[in-house]
Coordinates of C-alpha atoms and ligand atoms in Angstrom, one line a residue:
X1 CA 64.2 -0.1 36.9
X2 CA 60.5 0.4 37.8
X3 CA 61.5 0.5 41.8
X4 CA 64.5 2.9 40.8
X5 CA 62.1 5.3 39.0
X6 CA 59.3 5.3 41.7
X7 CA 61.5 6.1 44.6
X8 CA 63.4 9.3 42.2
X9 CA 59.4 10.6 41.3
X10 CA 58.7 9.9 45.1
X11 CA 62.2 11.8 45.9
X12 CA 61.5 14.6 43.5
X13 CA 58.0 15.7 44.9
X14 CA 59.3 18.0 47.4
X15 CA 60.7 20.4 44.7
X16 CA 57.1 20.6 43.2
X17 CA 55.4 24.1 45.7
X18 CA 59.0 25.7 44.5
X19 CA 57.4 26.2 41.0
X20 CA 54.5 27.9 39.3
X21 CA 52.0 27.3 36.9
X22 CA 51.9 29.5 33.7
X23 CA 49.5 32.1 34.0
X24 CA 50.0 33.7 30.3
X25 CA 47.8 30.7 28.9
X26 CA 44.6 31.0 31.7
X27 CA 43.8 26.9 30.4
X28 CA 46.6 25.8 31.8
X29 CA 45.9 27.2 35.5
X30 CA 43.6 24.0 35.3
X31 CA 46.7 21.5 35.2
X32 CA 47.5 19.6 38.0
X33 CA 50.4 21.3 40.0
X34 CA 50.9 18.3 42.2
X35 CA 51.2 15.6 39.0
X36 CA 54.7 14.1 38.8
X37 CA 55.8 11.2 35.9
X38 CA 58.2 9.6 33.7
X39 CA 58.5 7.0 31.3
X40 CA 61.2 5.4 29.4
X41 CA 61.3 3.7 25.8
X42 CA 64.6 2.1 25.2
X43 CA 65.7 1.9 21.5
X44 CA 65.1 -1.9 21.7
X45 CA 61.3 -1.4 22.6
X46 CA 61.7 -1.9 26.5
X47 CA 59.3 0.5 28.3
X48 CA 59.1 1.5 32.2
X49 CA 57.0 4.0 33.9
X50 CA 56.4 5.6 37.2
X51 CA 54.6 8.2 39.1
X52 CA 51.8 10.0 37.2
X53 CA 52.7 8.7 33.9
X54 CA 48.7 8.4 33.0
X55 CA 48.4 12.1 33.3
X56 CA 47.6 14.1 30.4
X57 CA 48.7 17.5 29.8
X58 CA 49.4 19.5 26.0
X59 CA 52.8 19.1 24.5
X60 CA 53.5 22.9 24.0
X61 CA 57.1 23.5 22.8
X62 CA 57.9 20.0 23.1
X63 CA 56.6 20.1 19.7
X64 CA 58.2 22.2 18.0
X65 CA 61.1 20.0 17.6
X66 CA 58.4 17.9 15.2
X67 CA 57.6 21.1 13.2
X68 CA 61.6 21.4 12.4
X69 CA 62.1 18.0 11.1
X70 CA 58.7 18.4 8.9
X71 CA 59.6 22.1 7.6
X72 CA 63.1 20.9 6.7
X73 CA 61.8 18.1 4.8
X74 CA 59.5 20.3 3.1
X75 CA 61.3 23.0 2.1
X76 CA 64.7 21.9 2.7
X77 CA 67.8 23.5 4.8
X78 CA 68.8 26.5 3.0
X79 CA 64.9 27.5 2.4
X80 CA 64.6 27.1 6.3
X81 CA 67.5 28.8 7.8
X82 CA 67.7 32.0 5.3
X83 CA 64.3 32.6 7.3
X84 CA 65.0 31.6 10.9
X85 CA 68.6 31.1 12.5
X86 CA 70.9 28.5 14.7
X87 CA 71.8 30.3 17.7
X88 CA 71.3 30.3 21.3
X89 CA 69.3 33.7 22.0
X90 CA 69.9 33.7 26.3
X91 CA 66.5 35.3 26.5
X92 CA 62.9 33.7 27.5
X93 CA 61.2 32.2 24.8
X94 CA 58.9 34.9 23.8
X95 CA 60.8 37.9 23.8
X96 CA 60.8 39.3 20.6
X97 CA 63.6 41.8 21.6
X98 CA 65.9 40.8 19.4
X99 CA 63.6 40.2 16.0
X100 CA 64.1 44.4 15.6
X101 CA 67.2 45.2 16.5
X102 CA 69.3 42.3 15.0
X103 CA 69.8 42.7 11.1
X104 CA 69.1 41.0 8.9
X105 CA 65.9 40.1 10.6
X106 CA 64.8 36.5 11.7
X107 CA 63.7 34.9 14.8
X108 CA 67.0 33.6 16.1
X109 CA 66.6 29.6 16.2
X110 CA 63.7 27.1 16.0
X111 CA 62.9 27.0 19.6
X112 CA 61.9 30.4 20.5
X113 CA 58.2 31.1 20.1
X114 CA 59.1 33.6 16.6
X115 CA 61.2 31.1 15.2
X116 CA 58.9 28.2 16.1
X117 CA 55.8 29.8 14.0
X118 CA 57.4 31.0 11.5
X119 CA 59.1 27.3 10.9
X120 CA 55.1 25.8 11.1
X121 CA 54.0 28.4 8.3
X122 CA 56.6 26.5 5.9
X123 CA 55.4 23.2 6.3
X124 CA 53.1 22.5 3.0
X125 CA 49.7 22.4 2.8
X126 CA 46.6 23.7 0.9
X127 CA 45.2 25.7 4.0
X128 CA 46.0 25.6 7.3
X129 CA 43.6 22.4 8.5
X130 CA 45.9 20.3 5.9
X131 CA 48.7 21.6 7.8
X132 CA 47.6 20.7 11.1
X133 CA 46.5 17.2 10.0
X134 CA 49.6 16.1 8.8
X135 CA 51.6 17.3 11.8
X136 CA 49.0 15.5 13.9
X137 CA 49.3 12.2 11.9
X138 CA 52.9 12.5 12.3
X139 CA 52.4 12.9 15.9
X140 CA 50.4 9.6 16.1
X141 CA 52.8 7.8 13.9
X142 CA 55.8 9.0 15.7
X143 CA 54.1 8.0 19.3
X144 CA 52.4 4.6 18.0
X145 CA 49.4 6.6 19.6
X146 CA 46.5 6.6 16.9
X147 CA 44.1 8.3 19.5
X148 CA 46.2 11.7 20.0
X149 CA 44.1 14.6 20.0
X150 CA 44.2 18.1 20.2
X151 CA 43.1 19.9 23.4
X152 CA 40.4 22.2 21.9
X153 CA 39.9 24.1 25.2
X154 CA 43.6 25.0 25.6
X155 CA 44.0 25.8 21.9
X156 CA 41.2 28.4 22.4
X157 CA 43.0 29.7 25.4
X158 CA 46.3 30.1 23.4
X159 CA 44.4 31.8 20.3
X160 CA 42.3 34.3 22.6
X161 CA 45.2 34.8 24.7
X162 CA 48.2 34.8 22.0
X163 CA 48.9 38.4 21.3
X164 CA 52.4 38.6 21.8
X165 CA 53.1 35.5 19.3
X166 CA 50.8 37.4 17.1
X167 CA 52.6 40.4 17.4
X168 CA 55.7 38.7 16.4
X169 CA 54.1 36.8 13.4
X170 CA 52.8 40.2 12.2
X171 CA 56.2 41.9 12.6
X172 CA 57.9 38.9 10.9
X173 CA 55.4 38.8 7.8
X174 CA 56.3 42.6 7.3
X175 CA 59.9 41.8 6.9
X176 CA 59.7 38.8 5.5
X177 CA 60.7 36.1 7.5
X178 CA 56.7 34.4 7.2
X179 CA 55.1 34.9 3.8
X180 CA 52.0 32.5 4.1
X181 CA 48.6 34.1 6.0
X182 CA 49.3 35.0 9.7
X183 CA 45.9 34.3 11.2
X184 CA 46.3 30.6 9.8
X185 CA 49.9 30.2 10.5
X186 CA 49.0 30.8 14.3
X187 CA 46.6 28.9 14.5
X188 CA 48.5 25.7 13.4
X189 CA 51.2 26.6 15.9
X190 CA 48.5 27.0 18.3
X191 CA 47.0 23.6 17.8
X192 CA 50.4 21.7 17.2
X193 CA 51.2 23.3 21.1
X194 CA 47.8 21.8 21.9
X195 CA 48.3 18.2 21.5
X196 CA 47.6 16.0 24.2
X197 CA 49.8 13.9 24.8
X198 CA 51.7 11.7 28.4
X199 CA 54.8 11.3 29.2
X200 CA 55.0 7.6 27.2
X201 CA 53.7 9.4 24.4
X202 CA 57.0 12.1 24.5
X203 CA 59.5 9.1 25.6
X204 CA 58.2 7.6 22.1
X205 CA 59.1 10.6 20.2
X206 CA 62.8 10.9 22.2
X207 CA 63.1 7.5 21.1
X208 CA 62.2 8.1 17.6
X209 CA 65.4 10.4 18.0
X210 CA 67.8 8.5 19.6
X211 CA 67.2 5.9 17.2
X212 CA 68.2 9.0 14.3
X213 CA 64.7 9.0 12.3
X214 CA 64.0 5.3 12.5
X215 CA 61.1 3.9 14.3
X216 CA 61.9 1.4 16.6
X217 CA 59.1 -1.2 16.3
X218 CA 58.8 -1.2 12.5
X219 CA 62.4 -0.4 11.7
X220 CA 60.9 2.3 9.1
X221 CA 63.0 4.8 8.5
X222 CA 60.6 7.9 9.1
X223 CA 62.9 11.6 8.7
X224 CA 65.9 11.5 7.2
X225 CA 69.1 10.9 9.3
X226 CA 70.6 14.6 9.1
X227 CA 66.9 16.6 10.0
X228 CA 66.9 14.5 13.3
X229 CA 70.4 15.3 14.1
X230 CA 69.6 18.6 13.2
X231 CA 66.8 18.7 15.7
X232 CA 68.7 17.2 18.4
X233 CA 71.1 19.9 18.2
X234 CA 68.7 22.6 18.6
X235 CA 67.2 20.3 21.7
X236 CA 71.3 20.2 22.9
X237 CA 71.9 24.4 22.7
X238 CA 68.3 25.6 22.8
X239 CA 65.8 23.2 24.2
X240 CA 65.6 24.4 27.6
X241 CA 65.0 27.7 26.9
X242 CA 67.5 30.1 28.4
X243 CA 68.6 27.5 31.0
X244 CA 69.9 25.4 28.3
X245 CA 73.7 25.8 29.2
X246 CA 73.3 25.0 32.9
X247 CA 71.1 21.7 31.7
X248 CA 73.7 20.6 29.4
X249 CA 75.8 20.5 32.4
X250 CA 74.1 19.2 35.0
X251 CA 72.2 16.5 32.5
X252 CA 74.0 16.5 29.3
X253 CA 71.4 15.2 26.5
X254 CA 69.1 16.6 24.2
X255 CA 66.2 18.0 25.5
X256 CA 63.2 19.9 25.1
X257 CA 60.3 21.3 27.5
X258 CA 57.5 22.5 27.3
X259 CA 55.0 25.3 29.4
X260 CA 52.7 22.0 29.9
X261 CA 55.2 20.6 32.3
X262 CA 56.6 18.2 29.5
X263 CA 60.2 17.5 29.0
X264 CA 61.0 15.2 26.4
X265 CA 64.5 13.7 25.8
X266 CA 66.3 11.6 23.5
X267 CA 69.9 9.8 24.7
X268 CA 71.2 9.1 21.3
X269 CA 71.6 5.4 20.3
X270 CA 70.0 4.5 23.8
X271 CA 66.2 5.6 25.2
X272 CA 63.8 8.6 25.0
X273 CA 62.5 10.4 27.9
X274 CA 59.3 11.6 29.1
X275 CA 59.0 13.5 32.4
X276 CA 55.7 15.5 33.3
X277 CA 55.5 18.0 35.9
X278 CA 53.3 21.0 35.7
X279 CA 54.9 23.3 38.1
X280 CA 57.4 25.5 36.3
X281 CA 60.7 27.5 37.2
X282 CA 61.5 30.8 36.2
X283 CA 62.4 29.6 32.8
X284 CA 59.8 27.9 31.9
X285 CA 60.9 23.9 32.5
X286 CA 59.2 21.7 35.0
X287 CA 61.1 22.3 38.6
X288 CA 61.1 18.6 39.6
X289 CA 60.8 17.0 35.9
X290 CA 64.4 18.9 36.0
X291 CA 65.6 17.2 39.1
X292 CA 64.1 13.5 38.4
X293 CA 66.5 13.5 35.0
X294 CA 69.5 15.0 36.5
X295 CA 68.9 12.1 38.9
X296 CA 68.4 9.4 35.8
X297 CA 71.2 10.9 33.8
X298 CA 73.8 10.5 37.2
X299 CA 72.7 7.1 38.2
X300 CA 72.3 5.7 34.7
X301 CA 76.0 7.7 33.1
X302 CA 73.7 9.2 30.3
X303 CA 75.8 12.4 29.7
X304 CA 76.8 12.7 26.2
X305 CA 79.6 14.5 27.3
Ligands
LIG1 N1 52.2 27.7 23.2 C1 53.2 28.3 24.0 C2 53.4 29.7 23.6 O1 53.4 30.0 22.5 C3 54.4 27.4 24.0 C4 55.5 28.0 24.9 C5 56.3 26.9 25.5 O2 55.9 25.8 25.7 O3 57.5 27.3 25.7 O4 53.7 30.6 24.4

């Protein structure tokens, strides 16, 4: 497996000066364009790595998949989608087009920037540090990584930098949609994009997911069964931002990237992804993490389709 994976990162390298790095968030100019990794974590604890699997870069929207599963348990389904919807919007992430001129109003799903903060407002806490903590302790439990961190420089970045996700959580307290303080809603968001993390750390968290809400070393069941299928649906029709159609074709498992080059995925009942690749497509989603798992998904038959 380990000889397979280095010669598909080794493969994949020539699609990396096809891509970008984000400019919106100035930090993250400071990522290394040229870094290119995966790991696997089978469900039965197995782990393989290749490439620049050491590197560390922030988890951006990778986790907002966590932020789901911890509002829904929280505050429950109906609480969460009266507020924020279940469909696929076909724009970027951060438009906020359609927050206005769809009625009644609510960010369209989970995975879009709106959605995405208004869903980390509902998770319960006394103030917005309690918040933060016990998304971050999930983190570390969900990645058997104790030592995850936030990245302080680029969560300073996102905050000075963040007006358009401000604008949206201003627009969406007016009518509603978020009813707890903006200032400290966005800043959890902030810091919960923020979180350090590499790709073994993601491929921990897919197979947290694969495994439906267990954890696979302790056997603990740690989110109920129906949030994490819940999650993983989202990851299926909006995970890739608006190229998730094309990725459910050409891949076909639950995914979700990130603007820090992350992708993390879960194959249900079998292993959980973690590819790192700073240099971004149009859509946001790492150029050659894309390639190196439509490689693993062809070569390993890991299509859930
Ligand atoms: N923190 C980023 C933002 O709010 C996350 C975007 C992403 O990874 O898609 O713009």
């Amino acid at each position: 497996m380990e000889n397979y994976l280095q010669k598909v990162v080794e493969d994949k390298r020539s699609y990396i000066d096809k891509g970008t790095l984000p400019e919106y968030i100035p930090e993250l100019q400071k990522a290394r364009k040229d870094a290119l990794g995966v790991s696997i974590v089978t469900i039965e604890g197995d782990t393989h790595h290749a490439g620049d699997y050491k590197y560390s870069f922030t988890i951006q929207s990778i986790s907002k998949v966590i932020s789901l599963m911890l509002a829904l348990k929280d505050k429950g389904e109906s609480y969460v989608f009266s507020r924020v919807g279940m469909e696929p919007t076909g724009d970027p992430f951060n438009s906020m087009v359609k927050l206005e001129t769809v009625r009644p109003s609510k960010p369209f799903n989970p995975m879009i920037n709106a959605g995405a903060i208004a869903v980390s407002s509902m998770i319960e806490g006394n103030s917005g540090e309690e918040k933060i903590k016990k998304l971050l302790d999930f983190f570390r439990k969900i990645t058997h990584n104790p030592e995850l961190e936030i990245n302080e420089d680029v969560y300073l970045s996102e905050k000075r930098t963040g007006d358009r996700n401000r604008a949206m959580a201003y627009f969406m307290k007016d009518v509603g949609v978020i009813t707890e303080d903006i200032e400290d809603s966005l800043d959890v968001y902030f810091r919960q994009c923020s979180i350090e993390v590499t790709t073994k750390d993601i491929a921990y968290i897919g197979a947290f997911l694969a495994n439906n809400g267990v954890d696979i070393i302790t056997g603990e069941r740690v989110m109920e069964e129906r949030f994490v299928k819940i999650a993983k649906t989202f990851m299926v029709t909006c995970g890739m931002y608006n190229g998730s159609g094309e990725f459910a074709i050409n891949v076909g498992f639950p995914a979700k990237s990130g603007v820090g080059g992350g992708i993390m995925a879960a194959v249900p009942g079998k292993m959980g992804i973690g590819v790192v690749g700073p240099s971004l497509d149009e859509k946001g989603n790492s150029i050659a993490g894309l390639e190196i798992l439509k490689d693993l998904s062809k070569n390993l038959d890991l299509s859930i389709f």
